[in-house]
Short mmCIF file of C-alpha atoms and ligand atoms in Angstrom, two decimals:
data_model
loop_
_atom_site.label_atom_id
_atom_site.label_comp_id
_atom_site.label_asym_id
_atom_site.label_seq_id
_atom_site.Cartn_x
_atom_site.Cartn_y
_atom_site.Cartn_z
CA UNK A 1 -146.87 -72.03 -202.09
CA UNK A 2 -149.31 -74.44 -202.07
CA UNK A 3 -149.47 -77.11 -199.29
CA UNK A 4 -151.92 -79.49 -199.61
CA UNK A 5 -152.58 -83.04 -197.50
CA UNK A 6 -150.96 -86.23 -199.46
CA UNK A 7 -152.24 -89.38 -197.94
CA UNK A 8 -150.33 -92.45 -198.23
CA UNK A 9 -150.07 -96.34 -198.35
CA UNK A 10 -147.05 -96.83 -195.70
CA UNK A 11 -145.19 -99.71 -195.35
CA UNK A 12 -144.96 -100.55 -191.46
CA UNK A 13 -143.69 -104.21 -190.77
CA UNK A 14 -142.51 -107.05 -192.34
CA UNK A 15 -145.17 -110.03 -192.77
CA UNK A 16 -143.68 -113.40 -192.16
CA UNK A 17 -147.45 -114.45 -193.53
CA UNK A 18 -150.18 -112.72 -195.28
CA UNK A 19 -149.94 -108.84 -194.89
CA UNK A 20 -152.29 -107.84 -192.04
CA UNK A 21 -154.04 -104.30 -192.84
CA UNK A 22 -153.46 -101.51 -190.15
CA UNK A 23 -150.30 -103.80 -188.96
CA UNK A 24 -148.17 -104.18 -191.95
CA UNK A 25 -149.58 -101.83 -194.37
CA UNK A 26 -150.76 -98.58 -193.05
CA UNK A 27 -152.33 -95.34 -194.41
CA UNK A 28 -151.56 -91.94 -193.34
CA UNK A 29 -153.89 -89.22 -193.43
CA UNK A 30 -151.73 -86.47 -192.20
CA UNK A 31 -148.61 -85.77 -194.06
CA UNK A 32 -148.13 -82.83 -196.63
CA UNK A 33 -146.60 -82.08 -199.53
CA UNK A 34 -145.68 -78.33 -201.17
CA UNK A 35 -146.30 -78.92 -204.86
CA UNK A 36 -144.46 -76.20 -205.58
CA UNK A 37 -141.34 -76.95 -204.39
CA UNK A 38 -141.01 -80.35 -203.50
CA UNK A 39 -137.65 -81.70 -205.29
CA UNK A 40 -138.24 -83.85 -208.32
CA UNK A 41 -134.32 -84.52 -209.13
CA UNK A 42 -134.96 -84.88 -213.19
CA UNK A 43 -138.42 -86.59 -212.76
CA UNK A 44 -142.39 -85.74 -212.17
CA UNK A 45 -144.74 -84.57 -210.16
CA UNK A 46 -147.92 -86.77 -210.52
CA UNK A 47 -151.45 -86.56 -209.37
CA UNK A 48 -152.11 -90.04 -208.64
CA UNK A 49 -155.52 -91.14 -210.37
CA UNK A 50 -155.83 -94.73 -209.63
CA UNK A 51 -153.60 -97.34 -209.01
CA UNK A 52 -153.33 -101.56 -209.65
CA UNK A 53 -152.92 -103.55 -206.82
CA UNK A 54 -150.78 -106.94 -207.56
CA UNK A 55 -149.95 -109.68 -205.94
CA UNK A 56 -146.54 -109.62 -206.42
CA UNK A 57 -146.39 -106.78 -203.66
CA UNK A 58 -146.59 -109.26 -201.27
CA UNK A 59 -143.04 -110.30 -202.57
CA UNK A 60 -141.68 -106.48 -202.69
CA UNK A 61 -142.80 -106.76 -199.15
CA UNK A 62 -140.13 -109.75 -197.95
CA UNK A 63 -136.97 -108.07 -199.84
CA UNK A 64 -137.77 -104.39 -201.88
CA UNK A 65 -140.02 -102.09 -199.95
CA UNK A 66 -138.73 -99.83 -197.10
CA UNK A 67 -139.75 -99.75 -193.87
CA UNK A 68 -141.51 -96.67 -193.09
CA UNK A 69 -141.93 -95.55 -196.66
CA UNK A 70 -144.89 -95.97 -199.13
CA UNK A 71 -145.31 -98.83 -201.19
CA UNK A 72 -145.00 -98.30 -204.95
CA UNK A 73 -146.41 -99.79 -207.91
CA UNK A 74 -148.42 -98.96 -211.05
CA UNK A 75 -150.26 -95.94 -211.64
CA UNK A 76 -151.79 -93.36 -213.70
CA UNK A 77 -151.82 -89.99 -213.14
CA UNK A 78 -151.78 -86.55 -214.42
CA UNK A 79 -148.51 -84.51 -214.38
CA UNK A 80 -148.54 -81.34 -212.38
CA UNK A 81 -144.86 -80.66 -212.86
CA UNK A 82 -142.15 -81.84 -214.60
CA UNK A 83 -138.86 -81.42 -215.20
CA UNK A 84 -138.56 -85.12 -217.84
CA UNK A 85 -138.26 -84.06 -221.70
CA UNK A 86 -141.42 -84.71 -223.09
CA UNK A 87 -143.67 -84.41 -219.95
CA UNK A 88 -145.77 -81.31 -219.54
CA UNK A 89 -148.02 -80.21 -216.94
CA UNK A 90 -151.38 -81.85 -217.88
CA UNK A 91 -150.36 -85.18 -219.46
CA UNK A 92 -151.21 -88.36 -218.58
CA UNK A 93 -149.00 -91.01 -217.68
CA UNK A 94 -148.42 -94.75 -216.85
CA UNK A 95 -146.11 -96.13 -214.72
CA UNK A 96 -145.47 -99.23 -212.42
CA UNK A 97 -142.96 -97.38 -210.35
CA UNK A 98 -144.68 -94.66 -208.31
CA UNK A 99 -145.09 -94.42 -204.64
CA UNK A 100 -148.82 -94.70 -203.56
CA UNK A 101 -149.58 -91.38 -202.44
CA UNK A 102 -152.26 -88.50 -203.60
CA UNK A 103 -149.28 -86.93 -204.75
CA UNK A 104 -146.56 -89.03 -206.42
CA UNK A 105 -142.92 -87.79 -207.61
CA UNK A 106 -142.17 -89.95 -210.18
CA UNK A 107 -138.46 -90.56 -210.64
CA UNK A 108 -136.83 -90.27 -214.19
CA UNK A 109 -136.36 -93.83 -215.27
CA UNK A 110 -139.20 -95.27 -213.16
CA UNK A 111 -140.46 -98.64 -214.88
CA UNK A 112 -142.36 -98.27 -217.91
CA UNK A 113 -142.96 -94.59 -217.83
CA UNK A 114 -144.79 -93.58 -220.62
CA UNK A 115 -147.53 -90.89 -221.49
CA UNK A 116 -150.85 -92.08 -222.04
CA UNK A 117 -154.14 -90.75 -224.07
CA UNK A 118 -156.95 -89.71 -222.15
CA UNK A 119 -159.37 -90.88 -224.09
CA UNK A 120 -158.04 -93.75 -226.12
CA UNK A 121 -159.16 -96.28 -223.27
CA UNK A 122 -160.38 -95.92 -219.12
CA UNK A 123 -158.13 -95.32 -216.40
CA UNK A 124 -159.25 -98.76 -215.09
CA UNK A 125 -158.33 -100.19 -218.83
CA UNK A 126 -154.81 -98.92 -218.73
CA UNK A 127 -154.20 -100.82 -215.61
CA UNK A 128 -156.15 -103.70 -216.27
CA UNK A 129 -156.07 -105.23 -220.03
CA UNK A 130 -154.30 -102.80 -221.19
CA UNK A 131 -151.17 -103.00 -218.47
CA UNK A 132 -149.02 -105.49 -216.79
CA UNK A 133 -151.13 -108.45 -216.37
CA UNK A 134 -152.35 -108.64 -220.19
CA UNK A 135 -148.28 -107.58 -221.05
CA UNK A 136 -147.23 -110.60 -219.24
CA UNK A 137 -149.63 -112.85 -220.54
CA UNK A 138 -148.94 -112.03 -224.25
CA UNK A 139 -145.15 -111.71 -224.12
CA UNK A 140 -144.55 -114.59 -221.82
CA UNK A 141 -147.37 -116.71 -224.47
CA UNK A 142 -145.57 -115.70 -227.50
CA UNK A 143 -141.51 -115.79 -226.30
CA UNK A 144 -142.15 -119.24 -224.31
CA UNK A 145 -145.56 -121.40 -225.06
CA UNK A 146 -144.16 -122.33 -228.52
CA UNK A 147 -148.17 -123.16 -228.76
CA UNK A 148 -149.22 -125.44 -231.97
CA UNK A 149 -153.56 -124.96 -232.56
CA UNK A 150 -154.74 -128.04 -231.22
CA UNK A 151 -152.34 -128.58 -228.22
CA UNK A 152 -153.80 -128.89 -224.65
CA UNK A 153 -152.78 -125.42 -222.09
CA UNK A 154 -153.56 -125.80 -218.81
CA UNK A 155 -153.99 -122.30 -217.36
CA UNK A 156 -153.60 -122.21 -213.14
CA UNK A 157 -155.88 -119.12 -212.02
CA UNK A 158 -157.27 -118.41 -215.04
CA UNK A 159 -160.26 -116.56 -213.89
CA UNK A 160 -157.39 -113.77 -212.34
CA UNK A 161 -156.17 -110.55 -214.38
CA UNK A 162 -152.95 -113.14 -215.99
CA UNK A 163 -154.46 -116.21 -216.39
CA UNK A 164 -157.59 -114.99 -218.05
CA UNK A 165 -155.57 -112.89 -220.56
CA UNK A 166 -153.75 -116.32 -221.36
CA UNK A 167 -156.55 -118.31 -221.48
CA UNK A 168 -158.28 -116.18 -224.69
CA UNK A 169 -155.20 -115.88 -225.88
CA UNK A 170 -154.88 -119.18 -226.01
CA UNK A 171 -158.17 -119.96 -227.39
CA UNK A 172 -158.00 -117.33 -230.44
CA UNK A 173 -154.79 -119.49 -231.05
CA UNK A 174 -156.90 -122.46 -231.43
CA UNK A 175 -155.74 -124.48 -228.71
CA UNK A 176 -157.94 -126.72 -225.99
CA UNK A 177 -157.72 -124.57 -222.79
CA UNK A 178 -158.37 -125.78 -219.73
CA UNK A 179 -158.79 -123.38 -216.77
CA UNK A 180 -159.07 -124.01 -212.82
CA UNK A 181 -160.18 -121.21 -210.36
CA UNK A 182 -160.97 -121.39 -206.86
CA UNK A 183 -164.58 -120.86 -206.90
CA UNK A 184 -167.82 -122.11 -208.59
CA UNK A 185 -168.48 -118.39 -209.92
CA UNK A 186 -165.32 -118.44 -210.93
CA UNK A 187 -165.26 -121.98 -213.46
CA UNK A 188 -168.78 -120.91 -214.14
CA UNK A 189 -167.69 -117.35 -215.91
CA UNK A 190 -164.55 -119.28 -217.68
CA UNK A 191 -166.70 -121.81 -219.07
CA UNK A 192 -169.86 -119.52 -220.23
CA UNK A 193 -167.91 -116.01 -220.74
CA UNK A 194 -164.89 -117.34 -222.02
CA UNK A 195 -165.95 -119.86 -223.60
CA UNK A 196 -163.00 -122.20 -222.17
CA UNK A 197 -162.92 -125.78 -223.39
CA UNK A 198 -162.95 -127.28 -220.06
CA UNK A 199 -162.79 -125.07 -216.03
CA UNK A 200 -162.83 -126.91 -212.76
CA UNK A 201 -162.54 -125.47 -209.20
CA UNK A 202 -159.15 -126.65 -207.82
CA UNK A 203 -160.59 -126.93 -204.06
CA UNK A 204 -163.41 -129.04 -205.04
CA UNK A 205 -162.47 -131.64 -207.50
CA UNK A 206 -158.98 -133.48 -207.79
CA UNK A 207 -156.55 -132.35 -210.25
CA UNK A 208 -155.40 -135.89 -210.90
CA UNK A 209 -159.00 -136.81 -212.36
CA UNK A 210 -159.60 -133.65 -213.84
CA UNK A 211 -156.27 -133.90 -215.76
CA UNK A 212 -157.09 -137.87 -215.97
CA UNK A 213 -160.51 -136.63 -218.04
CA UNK A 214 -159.00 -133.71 -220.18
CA UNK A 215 -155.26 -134.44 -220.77
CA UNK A 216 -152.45 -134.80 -221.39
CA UNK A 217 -151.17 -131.50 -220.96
CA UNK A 218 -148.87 -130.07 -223.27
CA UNK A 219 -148.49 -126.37 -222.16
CA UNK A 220 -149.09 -125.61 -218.06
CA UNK A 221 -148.97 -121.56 -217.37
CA UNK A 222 -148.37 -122.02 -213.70
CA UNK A 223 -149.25 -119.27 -211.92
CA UNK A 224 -149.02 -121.33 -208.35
CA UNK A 225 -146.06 -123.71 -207.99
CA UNK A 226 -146.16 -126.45 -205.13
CA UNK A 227 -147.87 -129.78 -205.08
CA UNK A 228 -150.27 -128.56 -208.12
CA UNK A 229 -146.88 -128.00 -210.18
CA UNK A 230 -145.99 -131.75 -209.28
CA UNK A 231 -149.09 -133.44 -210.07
CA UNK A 232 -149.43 -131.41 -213.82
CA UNK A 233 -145.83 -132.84 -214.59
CA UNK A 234 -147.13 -135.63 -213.92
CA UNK A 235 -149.46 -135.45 -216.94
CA UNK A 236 -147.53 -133.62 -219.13
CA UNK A 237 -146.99 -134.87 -223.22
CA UNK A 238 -143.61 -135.29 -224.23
CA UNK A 239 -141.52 -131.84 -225.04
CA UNK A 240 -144.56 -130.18 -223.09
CA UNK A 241 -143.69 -126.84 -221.96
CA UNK A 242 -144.04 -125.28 -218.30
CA UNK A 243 -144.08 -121.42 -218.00
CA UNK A 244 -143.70 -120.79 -214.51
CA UNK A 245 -145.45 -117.59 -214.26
CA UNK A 246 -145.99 -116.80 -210.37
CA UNK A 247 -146.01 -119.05 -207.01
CA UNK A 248 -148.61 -117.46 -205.01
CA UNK A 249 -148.82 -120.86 -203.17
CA UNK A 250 -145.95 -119.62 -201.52
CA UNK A 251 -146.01 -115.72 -200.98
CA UNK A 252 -147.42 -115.88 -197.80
CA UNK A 253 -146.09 -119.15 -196.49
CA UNK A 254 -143.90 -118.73 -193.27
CA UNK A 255 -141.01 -120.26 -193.57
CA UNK A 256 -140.85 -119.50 -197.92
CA UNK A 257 -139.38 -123.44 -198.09
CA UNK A 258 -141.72 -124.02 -200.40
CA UNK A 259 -143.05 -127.55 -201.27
CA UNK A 260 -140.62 -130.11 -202.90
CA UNK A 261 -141.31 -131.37 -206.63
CA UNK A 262 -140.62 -135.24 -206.58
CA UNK A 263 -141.13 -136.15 -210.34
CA UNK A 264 -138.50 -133.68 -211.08
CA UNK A 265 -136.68 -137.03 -213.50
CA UNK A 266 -139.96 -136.01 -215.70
CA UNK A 267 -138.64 -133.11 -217.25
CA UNK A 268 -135.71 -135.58 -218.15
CA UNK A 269 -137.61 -138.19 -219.42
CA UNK A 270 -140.34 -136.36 -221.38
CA UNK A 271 -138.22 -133.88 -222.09
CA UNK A 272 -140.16 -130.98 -220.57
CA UNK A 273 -139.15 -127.04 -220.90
CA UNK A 274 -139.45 -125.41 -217.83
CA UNK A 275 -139.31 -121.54 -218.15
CA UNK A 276 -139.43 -118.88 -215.36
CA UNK A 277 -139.94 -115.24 -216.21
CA UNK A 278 -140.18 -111.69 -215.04
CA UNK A 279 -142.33 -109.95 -217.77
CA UNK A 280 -140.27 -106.75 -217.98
CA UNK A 281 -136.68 -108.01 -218.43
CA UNK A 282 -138.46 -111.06 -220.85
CA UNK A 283 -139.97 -108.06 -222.68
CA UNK A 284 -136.06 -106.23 -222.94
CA UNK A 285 -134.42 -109.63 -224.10
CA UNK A 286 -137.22 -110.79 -226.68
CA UNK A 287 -139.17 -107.24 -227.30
CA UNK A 288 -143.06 -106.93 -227.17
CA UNK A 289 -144.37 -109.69 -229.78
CA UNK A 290 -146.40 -106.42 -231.37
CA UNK A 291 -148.70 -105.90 -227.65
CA UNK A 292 -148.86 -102.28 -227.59
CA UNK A 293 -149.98 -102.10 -231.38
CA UNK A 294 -152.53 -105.27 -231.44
CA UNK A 295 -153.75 -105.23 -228.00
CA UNK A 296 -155.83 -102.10 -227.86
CA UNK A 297 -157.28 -103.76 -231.37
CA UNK A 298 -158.51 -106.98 -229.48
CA UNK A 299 -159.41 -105.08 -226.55
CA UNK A 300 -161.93 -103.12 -229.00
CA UNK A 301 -163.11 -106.06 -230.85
CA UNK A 302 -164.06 -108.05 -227.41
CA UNK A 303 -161.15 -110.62 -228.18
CA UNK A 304 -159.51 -109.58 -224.68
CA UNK A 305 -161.41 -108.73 -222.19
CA UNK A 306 -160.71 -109.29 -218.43
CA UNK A 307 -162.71 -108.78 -215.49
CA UNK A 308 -162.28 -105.66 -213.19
CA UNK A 309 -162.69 -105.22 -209.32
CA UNK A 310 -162.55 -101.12 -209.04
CA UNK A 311 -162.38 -100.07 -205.27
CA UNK A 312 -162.12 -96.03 -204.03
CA UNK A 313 -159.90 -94.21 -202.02
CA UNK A 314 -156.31 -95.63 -200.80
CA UNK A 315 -157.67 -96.59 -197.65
CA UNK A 316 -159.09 -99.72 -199.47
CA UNK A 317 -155.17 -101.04 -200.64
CA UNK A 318 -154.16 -102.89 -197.48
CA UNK A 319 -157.39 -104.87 -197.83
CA UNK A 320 -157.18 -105.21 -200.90
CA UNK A 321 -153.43 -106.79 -201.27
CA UNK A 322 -154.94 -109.14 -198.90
CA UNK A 323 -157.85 -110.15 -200.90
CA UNK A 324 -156.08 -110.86 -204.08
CA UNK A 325 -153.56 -112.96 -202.07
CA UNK A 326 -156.53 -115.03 -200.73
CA UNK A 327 -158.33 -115.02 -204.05
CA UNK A 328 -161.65 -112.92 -203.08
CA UNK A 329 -161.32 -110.53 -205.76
CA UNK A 330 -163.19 -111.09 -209.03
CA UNK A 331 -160.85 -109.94 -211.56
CA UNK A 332 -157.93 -107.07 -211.72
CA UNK A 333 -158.14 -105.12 -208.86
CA UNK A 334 -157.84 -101.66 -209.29
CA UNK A 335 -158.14 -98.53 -206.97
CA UNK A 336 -159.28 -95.12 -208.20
CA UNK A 337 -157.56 -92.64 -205.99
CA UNK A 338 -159.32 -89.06 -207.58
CA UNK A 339 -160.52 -87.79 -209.82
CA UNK A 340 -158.41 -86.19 -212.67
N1 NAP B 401 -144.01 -113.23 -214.14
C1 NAP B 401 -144.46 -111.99 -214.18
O1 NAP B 401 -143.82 -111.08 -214.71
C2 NAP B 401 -145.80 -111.71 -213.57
C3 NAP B 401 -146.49 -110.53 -213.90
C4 NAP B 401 -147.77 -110.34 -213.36
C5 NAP B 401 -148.30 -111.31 -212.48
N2 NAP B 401 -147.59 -112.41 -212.18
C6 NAP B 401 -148.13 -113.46 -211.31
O2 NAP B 401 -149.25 -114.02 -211.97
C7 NAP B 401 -150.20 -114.47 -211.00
C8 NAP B 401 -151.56 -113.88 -211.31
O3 NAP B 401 -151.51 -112.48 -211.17
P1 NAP B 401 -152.81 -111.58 -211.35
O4 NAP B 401 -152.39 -110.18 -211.19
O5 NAP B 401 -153.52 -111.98 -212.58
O6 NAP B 401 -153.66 -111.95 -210.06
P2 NAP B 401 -155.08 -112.65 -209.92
O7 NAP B 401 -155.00 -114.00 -210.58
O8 NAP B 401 -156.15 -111.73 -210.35
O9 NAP B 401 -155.18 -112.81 -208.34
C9 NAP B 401 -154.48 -113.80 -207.66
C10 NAP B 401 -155.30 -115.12 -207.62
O10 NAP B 401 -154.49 -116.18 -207.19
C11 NAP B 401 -155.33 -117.21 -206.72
N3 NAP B 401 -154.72 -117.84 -205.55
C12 NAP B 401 -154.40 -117.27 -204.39
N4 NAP B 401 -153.84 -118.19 -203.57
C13 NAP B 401 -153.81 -119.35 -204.25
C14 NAP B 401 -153.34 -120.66 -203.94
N5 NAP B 401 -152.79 -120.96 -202.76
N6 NAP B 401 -153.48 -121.63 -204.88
C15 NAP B 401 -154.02 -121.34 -206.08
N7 NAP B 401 -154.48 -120.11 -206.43
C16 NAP B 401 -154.36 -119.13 -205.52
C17 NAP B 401 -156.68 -116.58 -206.41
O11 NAP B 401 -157.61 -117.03 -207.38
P3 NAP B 401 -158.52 -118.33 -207.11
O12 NAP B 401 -159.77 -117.85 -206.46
O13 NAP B 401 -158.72 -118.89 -208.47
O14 NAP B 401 -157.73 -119.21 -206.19
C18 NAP B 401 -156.43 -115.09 -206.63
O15 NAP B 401 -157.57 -114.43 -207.12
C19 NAP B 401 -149.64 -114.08 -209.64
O16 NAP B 401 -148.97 -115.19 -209.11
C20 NAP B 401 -148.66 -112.97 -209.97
O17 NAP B 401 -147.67 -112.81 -209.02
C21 NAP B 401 -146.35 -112.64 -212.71
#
């Protein structure tokens, strides 16, 4: 029998705002786990080895997560029992369905299972441009931008895990990219690392000029919604597409109203596309557009790269949800847990 401590990332109150560390998210040092016997119903037992912290959490945390229970997400991890077909003790796996814990079971049918080569790319890489932000950026680019080279893209947060992805996407595509972040470090590294066409730092300059100076817009990847959403449709070409990727603008807001788009008749009269999308039922209705075959290509030839925030231990998750949702982190964040 062996019983061995299994620290995890609990979740202990609702937020009706950002998620406070220590009052909404808390981590427990002292419960334990038998890893011989403790009942995996079909699925794994998994050593977790780091995990991606997203800010779409902070929206599992209004409706999904249970109080009192550990948050879950994406991991990798090495098996130390299974009872899956085709999982032995000592693989490696991905997932973005395991609770945050040392010691993870993994149920059968937990989103995007999948074993994973240890040395075919870093732990980090495999939940960074290798996982669900690159995944989203290429499937929801290919299934919805309709992109022609030489059409304007607007890219909200493009200096995040997403938006980055998009934005050199975009760019090998031959299209102008535009990109705003919310720091001067931030435009500096999409402009001089990225090599982006145009950056600007939405809290400093107006979007109206900016847009004014390097419109019209024909594709916006929105990843923030609200007044920003209102004044791009504003300068939007006709048949211009909108791919409304996330609304951070709103996960924390209190009362989740959300603010109210006025030049909604645009979308009429220009004849906009507006698209929503969730990248894992996009990727079962329209398939993969080829990203587990050519991203690990581009990710070796530099094409892709994004940047990477790599905290230890999963005391550092509460503050980190919090930082992504306030937009201190500098690129996908990413926890390592233990070693393998
Ligand atoms: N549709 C899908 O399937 C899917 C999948 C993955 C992610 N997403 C969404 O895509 C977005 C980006 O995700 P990511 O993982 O790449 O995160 P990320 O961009 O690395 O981190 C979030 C960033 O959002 C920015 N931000 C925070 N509050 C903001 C506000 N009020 N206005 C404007 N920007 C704000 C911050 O950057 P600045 O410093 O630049 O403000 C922050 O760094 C998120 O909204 C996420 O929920 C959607």
């Amino acid at each position: 029998m062996t019983t061995t401590k299994n620290s995890s990332v609990i979740f202990s109150s609702r937020p009706d705002g950002f998620p406070i560390p220590g009052e909404h998210l808390q981590v427990t040092n002292d419960a334990t786990i038998n890893l011989d016997s403790v009942p995996l119903h079909g699925g794994l037992l998994v050593k977790t080895i780091a995990l991606s912290v997203d800010p779409y959490y902070r929206i599992l945390m209004d409706r999904t997560y249970k109080l009192g229970e550990p948050i879950f997400g994406h991991i990798v991890g090495r098996v130390i029992r299974s009872e899956l077909e085709g999982y032995n003790p000592g693989d490696y796996i991905y997932t973005e369905e395991a609770p945050f814990q040392e010691y993870a079971v993994v149920t059968r049918g937990a989103s995007q299972l999948r074993r994973i080569e240890k040395d075919a790319a870093t732990w980090v890489q495999y939940l960074g441009v290798l996982g669900m932000v690159t995944r989203t950026a290429w499937i929801g680019y290919y299934a919805l931008a309709k992109a022609k080279k030489g059409e304007t893209i607007l890219v909200s947060t493009a200096a995040g895990g997403v938006g980055s992805a998009v934005a050199q996407i975009a760019k090998e595509q031959g299209l102008k990219v535009i990109g705003s972040a919310g720091s001067d470090e931030k435009v500096k590294y999409l402009k001089e690392e990225l090599g982006l066409d145009a950056a600007f730092n939405y809290k400093t300059e107006d979007l109206e000029a900016v847009l004014k100076r390097e419109g019209p817009i024909d594709i916006y990847w929105d990843h923030v919604g609200g007044k920003t959403l209102e004044t791009v449709i504003g300068n939007m070409n006709p048949v211009g597409r909108v791919i409304i990727c996330g609304v951070i603008e709103q996960y924390n807001s209190k009362d989740n109203t959300g603010f109210g788009v006025k030049n909604f008749s645009l979308i009429h009269s220009r004849e906009l596309t507006v698209a929503g999308f969730w990248v894992n039922p996009l990727e079962k209705r329209e398939g993969d557009f080829g990203f587990f075959k050519e991203m690990p290509k581009l990710v070796r030839e530099g094409k892709i790269k994004i940047r990477e925030e790599v905290r230890h231990g999963l005391d550092t998750v509460p503050q980190f949800l919090l930082d992504i949702q306030k937009g201190k982190n500098v690129g996908k964040a990413v926890v390592i847990v233990a070693d393998e």
